Short mmCIF file of C-alpha atoms and ligand atoms in Angstrom, two decimals:
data_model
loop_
_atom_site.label_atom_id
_atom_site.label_comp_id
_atom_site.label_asym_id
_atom_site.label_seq_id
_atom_site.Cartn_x
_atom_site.Cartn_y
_atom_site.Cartn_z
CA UNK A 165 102.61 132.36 90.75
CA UNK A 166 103.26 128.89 92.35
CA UNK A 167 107.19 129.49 92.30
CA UNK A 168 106.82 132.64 94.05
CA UNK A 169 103.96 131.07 96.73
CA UNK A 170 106.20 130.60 99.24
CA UNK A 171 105.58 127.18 99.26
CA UNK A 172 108.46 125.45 99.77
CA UNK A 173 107.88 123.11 96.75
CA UNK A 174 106.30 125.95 94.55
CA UNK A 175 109.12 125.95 92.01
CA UNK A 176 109.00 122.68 91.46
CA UNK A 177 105.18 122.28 91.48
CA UNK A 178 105.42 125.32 88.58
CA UNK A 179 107.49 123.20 86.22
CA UNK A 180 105.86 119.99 86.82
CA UNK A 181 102.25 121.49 86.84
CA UNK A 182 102.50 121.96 82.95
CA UNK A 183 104.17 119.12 82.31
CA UNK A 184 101.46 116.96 84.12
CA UNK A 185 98.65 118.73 82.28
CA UNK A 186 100.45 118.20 78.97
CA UNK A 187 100.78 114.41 79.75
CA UNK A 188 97.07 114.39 80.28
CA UNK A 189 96.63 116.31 76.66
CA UNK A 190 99.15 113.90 75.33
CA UNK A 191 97.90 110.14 76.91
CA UNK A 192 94.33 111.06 77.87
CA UNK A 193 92.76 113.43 74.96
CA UNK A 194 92.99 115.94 77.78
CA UNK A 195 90.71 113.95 80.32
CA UNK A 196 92.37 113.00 83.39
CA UNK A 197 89.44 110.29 84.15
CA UNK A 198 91.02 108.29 82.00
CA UNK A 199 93.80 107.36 84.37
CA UNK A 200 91.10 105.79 86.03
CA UNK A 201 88.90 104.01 82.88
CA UNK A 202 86.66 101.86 84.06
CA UNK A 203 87.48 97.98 85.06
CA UNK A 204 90.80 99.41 85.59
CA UNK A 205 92.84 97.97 88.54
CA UNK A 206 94.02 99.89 91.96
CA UNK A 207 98.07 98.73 90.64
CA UNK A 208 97.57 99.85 87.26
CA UNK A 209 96.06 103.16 88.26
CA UNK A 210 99.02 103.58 90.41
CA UNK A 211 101.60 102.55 87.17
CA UNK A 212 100.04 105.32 84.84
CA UNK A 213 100.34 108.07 88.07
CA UNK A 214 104.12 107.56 87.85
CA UNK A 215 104.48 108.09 84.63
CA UNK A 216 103.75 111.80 85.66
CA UNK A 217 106.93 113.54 85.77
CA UNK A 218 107.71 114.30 89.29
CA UNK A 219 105.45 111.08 90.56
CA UNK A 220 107.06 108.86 92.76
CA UNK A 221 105.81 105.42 94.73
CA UNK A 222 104.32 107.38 97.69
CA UNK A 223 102.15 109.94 95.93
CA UNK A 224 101.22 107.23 93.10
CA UNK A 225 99.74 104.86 95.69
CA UNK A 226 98.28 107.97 98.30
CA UNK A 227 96.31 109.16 95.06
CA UNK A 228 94.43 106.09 93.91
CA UNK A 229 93.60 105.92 97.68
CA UNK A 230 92.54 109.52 97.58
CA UNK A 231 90.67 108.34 94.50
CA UNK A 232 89.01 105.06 95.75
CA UNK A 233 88.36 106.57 99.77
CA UNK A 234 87.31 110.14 99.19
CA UNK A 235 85.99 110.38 95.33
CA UNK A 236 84.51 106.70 95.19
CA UNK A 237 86.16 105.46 91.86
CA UNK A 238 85.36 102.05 91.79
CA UNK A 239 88.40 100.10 91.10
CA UNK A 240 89.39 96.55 90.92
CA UNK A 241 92.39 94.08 92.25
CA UNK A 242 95.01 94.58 92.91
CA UNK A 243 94.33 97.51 94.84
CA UNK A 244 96.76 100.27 95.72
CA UNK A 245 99.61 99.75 98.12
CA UNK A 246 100.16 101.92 101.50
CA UNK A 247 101.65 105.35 100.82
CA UNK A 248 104.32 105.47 103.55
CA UNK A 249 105.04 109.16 104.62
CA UNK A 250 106.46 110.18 108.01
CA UNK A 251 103.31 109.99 109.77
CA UNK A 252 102.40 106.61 108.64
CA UNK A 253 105.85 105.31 109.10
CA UNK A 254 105.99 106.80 112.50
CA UNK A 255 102.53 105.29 114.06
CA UNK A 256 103.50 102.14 112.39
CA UNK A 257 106.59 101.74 114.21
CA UNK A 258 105.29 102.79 117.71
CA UNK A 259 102.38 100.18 116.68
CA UNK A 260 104.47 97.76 115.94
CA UNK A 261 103.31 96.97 112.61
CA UNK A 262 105.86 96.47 110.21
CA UNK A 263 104.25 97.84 106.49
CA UNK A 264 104.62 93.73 105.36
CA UNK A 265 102.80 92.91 108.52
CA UNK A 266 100.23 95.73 107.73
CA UNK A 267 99.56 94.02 103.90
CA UNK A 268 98.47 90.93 105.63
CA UNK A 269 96.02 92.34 107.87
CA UNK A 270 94.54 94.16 104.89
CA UNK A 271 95.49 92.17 101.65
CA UNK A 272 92.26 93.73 99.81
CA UNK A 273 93.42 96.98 99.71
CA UNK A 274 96.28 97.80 101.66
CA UNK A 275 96.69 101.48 100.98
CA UNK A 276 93.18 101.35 103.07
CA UNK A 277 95.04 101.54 106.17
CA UNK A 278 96.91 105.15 104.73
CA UNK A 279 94.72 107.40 106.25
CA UNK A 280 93.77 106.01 109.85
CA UNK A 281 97.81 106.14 110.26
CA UNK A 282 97.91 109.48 108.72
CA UNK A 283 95.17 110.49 111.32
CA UNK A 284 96.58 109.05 113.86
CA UNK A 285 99.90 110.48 113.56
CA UNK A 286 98.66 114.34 112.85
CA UNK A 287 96.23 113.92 115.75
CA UNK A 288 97.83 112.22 118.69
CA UNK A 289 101.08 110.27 117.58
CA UNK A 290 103.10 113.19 116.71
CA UNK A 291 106.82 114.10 116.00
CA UNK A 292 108.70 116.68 117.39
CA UNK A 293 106.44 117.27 121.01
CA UNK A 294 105.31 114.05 122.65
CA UNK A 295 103.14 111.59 121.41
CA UNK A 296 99.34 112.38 123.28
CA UNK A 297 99.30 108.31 124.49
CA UNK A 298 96.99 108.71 127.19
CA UNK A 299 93.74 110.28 125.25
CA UNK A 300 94.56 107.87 121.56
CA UNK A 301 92.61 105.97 120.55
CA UNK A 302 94.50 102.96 119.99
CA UNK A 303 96.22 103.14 123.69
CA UNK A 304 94.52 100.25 124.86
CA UNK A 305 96.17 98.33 122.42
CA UNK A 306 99.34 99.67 121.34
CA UNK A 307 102.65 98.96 122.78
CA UNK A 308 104.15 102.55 122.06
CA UNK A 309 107.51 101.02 120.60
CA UNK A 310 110.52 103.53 120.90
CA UNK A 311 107.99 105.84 123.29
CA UNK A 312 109.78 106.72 126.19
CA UNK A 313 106.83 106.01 129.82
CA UNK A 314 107.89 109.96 130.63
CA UNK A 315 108.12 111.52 127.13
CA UNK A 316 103.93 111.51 126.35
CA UNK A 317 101.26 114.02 127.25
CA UNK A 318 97.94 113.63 127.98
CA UNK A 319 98.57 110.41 130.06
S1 SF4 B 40 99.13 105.15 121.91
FE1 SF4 B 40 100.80 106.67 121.79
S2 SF4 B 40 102.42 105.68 120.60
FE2 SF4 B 40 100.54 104.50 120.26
S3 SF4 B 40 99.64 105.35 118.39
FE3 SF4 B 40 98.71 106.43 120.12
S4 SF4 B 40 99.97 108.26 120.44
FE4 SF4 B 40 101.16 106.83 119.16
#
């Protein structure tokens, strides 16, 4: 069913589905809270998500974020890095905030910062139409790198 979803990762999602839940039976007793165990930290979290077949840096780090921001699993330092996808690469770049530079302002928990880019990005900063500078919310303050002054709506 996921191969034929027309998804265009669906045959991949249907042979690493499996293999993720039998990596749960197999490490976990069949509980995928443990990934999570209690006192564990935001880094080590991330280490046993890519030990999931198909796992890679990005979706490691966005899902202990997911985890800490959205399900409130308490977790402890090191926390999570920043899961850089298009969006978050994109707004970071027309910020001007190199992903180094974004640590430091953020050393806590840097993945924090993951979803105001993401938002940012699907909302205003987009790709492929232009960027909607003049009703963002961070146009008072952001220098709109590699924006060109007649390629933005909404100014
Ligand atoms: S002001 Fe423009 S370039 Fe800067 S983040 Fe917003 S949409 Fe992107």
């Amino acid at each position: 069913m996921l191969a034929s979803s027309g998804h265009r990762l669906g045959a991949e999602m249907a042979r690493l589905l499996p293999a993720a839940i039998r990596h749960i039976g197999d490490r976990y007793g069949g509980d995928a809270s443990g990934i999570w165990t209690d006192g564990s930290s935001g880094a080590a979290v991330a280490r046993r998500f890519l030990a999931f077949d198909g796992v890679g840096p990005k979706i490691a780090n966005m899902a202990v974020n997911i985890l800490i921001r959205d399900f409130g699993i308490r977790l402890t330092a090191p926390m999570p890095d920043i899961a850089v996808d298009t969006h978050v690469l994109r707004v970071f770049e027309r910020l001007g905030l190199l992903q180094l530079r974004a640590r430091e302002l953020n050393p806590e928990w840097p993945g924090e910062l993951d979803w105001p880019a993401w938002h940012l990005g699907n909302r205003w900063c987009h790709t492929g139409r232009p960027p909607e500078c003049g009703v963002c919310c961070m146009r008072s303050v952001c220098p709109k790198h590699g924006v060109l002054p007649d390629s933005t709506a909404g100014s």
